[in-house]
Coordinates of N, CA and C in Angstrom, one line a residue:
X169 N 141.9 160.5 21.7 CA 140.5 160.6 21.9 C 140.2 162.1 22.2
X170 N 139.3 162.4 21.4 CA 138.6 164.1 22.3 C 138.2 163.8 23.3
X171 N 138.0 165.1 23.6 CA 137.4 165.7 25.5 C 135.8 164.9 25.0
X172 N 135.3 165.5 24.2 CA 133.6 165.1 24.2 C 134.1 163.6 24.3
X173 N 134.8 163.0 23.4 CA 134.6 161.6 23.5 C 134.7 160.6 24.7
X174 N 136.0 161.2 25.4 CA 136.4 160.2 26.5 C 135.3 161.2 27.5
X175 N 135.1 162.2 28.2 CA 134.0 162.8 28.9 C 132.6 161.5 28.4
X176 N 132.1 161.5 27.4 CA 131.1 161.0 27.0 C 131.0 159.7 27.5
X177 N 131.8 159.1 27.8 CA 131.7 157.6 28.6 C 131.9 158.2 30.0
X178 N 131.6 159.0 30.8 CA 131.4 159.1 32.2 C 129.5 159.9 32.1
X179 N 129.1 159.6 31.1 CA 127.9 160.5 31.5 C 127.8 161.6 30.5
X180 N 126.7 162.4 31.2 CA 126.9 163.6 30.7 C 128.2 164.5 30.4
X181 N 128.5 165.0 28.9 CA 129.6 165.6 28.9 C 130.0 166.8 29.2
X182 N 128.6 167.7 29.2 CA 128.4 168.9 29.8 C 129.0 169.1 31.4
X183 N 129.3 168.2 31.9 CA 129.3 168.4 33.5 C 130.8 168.7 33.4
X184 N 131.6 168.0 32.3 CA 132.9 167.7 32.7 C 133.5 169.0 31.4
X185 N 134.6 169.6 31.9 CA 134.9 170.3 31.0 C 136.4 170.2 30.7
X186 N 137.1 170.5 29.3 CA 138.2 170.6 28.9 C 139.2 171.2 29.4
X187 N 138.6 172.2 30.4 CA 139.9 172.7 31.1 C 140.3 174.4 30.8
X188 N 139.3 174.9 29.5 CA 139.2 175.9 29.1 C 138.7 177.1 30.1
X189 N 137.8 176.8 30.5 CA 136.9 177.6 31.9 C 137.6 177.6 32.5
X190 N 138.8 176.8 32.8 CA 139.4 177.0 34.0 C 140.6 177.7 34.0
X191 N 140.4 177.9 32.9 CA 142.3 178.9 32.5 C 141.4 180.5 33.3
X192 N 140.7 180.7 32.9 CA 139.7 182.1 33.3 C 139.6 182.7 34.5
X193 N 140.0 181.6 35.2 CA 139.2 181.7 36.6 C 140.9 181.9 37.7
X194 N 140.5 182.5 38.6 CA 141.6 182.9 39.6 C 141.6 181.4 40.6
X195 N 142.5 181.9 41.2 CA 142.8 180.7 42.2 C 141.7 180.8 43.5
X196 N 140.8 181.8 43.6 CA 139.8 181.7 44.6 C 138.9 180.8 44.0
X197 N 138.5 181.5 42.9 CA 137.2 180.9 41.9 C 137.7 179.3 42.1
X198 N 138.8 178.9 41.4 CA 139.1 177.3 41.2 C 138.9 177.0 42.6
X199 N 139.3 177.4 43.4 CA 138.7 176.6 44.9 C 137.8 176.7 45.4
X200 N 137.1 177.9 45.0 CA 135.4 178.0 45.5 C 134.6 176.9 44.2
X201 N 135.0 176.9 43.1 CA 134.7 175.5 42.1 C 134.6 174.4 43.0
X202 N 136.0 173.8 43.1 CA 136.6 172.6 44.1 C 135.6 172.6 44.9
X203 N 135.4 173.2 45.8 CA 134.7 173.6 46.9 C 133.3 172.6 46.7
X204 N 132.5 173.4 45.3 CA 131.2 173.1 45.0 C 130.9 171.3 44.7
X205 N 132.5 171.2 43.8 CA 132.1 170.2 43.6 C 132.4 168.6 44.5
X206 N 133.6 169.3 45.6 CA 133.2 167.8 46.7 C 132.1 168.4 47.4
X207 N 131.9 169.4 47.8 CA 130.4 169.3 48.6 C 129.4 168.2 47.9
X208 N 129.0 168.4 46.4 CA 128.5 167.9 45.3 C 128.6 166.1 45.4
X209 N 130.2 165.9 45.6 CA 130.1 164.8 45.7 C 130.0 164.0 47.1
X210 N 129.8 164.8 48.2 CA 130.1 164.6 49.4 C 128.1 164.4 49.7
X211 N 127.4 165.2 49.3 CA 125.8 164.7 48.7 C 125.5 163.4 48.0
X212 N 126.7 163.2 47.1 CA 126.0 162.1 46.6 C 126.1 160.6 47.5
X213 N 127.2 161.3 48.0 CA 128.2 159.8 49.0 C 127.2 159.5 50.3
X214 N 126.6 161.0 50.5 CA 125.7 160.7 51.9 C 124.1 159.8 51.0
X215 N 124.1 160.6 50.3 CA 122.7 159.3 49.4 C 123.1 158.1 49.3
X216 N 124.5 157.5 48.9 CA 124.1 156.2 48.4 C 124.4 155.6 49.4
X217 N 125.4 156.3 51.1 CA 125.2 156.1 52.4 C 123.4 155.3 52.7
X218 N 123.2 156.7 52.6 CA 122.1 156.5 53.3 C 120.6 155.2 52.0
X219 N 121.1 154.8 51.1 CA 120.6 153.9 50.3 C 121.3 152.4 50.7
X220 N 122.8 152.6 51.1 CA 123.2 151.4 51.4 C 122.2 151.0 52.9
X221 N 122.1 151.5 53.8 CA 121.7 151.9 55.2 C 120.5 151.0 55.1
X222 N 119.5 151.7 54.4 CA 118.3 151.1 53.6 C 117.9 149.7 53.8
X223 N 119.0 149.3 52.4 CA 118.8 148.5 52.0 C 119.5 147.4 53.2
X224 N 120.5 147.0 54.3 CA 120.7 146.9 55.0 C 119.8 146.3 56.0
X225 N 119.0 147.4 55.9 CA 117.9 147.1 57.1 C 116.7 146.2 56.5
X226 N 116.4 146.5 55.2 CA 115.7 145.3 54.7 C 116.1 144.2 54.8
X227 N 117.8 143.9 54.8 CA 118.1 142.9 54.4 C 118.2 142.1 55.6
X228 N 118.7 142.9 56.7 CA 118.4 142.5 58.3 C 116.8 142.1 58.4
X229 N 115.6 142.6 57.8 CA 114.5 142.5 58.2 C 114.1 141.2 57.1
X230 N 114.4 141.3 56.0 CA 114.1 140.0 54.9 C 115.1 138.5 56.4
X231 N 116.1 138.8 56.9 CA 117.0 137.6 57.2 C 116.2 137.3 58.2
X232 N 115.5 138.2 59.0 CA 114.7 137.9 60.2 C 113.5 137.3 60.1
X233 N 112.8 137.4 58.7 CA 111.8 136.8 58.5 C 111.8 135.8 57.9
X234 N 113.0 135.3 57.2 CA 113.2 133.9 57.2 C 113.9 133.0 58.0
X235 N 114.2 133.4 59.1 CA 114.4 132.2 60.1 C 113.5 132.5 60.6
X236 N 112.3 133.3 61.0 CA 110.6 132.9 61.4 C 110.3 132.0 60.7
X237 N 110.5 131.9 59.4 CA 109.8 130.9 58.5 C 110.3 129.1 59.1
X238 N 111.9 129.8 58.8 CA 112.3 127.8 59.4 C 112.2 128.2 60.2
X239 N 112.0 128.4 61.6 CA 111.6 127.7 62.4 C 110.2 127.3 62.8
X240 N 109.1 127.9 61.8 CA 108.2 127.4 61.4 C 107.7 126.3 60.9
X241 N 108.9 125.9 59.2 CA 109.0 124.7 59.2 C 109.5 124.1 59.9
X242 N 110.5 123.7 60.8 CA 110.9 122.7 61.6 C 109.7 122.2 62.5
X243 N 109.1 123.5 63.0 CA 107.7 122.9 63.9 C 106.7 121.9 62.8
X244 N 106.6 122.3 61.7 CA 105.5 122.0 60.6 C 106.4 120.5 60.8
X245 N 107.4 120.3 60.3 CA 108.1 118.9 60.0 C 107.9 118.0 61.2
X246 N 108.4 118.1 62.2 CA 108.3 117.9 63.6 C 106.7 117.4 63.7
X247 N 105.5 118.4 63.6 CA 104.4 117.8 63.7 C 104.0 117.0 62.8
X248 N 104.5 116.9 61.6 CA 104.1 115.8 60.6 C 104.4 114.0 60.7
X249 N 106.2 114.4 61.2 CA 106.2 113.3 61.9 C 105.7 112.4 62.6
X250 N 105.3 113.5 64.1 CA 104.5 113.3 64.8 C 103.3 112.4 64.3
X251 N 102.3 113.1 63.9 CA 101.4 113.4 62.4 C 101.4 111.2 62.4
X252 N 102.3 111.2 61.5 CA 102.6 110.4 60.6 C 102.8 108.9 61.4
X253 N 103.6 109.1 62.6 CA 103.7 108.1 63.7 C 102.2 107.7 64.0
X254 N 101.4 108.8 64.6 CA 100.8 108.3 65.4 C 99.5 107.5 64.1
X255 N 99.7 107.7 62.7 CA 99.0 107.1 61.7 C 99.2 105.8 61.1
X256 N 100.2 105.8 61.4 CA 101.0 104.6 61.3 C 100.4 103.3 62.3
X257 N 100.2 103.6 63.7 CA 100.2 102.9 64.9 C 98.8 102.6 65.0
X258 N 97.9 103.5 64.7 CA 96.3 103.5 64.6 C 96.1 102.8 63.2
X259 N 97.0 102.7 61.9 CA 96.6 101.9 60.9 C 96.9 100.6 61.3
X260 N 98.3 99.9 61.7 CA 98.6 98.5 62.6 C 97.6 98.2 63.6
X261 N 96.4 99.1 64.2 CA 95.6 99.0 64.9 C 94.4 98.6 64.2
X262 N 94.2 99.1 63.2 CA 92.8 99.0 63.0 C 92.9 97.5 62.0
X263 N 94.2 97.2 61.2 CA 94.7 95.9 60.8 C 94.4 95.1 61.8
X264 N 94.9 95.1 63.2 CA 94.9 94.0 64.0 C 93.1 93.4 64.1
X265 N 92.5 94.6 64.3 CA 91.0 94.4 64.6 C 90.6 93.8 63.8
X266 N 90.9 94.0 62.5 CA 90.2 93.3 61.4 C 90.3 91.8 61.5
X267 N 91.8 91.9 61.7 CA 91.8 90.3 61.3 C 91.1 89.4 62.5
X268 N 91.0 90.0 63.9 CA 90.7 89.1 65.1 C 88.7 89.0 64.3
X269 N 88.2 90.8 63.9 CA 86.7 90.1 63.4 C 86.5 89.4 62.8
X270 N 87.7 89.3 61.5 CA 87.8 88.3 60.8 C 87.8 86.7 61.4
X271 N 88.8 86.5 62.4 CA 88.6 85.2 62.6 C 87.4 85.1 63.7
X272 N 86.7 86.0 64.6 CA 85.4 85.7 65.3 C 84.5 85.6 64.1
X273 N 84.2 85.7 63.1 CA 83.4 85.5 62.4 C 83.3 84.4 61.9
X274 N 85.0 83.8 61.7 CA 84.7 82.0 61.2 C 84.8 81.6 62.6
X275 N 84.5 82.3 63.5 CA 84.3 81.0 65.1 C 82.9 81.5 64.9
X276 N 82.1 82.4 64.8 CA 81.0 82.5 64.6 C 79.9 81.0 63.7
X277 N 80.7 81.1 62.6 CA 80.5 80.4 61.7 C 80.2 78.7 61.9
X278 N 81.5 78.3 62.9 CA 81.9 77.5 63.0 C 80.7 77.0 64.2
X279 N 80.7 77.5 65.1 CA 79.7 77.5 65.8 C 78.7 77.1 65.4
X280 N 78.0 78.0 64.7 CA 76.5 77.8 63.9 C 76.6 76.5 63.4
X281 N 77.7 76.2 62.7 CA 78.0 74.8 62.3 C 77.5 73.5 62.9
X282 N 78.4 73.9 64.0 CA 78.6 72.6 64.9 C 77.0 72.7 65.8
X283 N 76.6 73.5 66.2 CA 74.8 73.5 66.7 C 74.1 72.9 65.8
X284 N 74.5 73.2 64.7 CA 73.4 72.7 63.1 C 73.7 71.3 63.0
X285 N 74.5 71.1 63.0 CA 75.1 69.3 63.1 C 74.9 68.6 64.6
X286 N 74.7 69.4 65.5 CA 74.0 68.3 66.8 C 72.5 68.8 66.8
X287 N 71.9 70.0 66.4 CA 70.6 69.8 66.2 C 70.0 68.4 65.2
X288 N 70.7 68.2 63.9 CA 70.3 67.2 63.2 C 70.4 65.8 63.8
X289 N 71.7 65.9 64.4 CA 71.7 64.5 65.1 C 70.8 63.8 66.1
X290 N 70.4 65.0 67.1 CA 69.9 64.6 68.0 C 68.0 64.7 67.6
X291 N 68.4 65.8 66.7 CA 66.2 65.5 66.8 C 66.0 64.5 65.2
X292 N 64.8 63.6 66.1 CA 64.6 62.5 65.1 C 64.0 62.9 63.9
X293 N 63.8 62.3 63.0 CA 63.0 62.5 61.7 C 61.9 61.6 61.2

């Protein structure tokens, strides 16, 4: 593989070089090079530091606002139950009433009945 080729799968190929520049150069130069380039990479390491860092703290602040949430729903669930009990108890309640007006109304009934049948009996015609 050539230099441009294999270079060319890290990026730009310009950044990276064959090794020619460097025959040129004294042994200060290649270390003040060196030099530039971990500083170089020593920048990038503090960025994606400080990106991990970041993102971190979102992720702490995203995890903290979803356990606000459940424990939000648990209360929501909890009061529905609640909720739902006491609907329950007031519906068996308002069942029971029915049926008792229900049967005062055939004692109602029955009543009227039975006055209607000793009124006839008793008054002459």
């Amino acid at each position: 593989m050539s230099g441009f080729q294999s270079n060319s799968l890290y990026g730009n190929a310009s950044q990276f070089n064959d090794g020619d520049d460097y025959d040129n150069m004294d042994n200060n130069e290649l270390m003040q090079h060196q030099d530039h380039m971990i500083r170089e990479q020593d920048e990038g390491l503090e960025e994606i530091t400080h990106a991990t860092r970041v993102l971190k703290h979102y992720g702490l602040k995203i995890s903290d606002e979803l356990d606000d949430h459940n424990e939000m729903l648990d209360d929501l669930d909890d009061g529905m139950e609640h909720t739902n009990r006491r609907v329950k108890r007031e519906t068996e309640h308002v069942e029971y009433v029915s049926r008792k007006a229900a049967a005062g109304g055939m004692m109602c009934c029955i009543f009227l009945l039975i006055v209607g049948i000793l009124v006839v009996a008793i008054v002459p015609f």
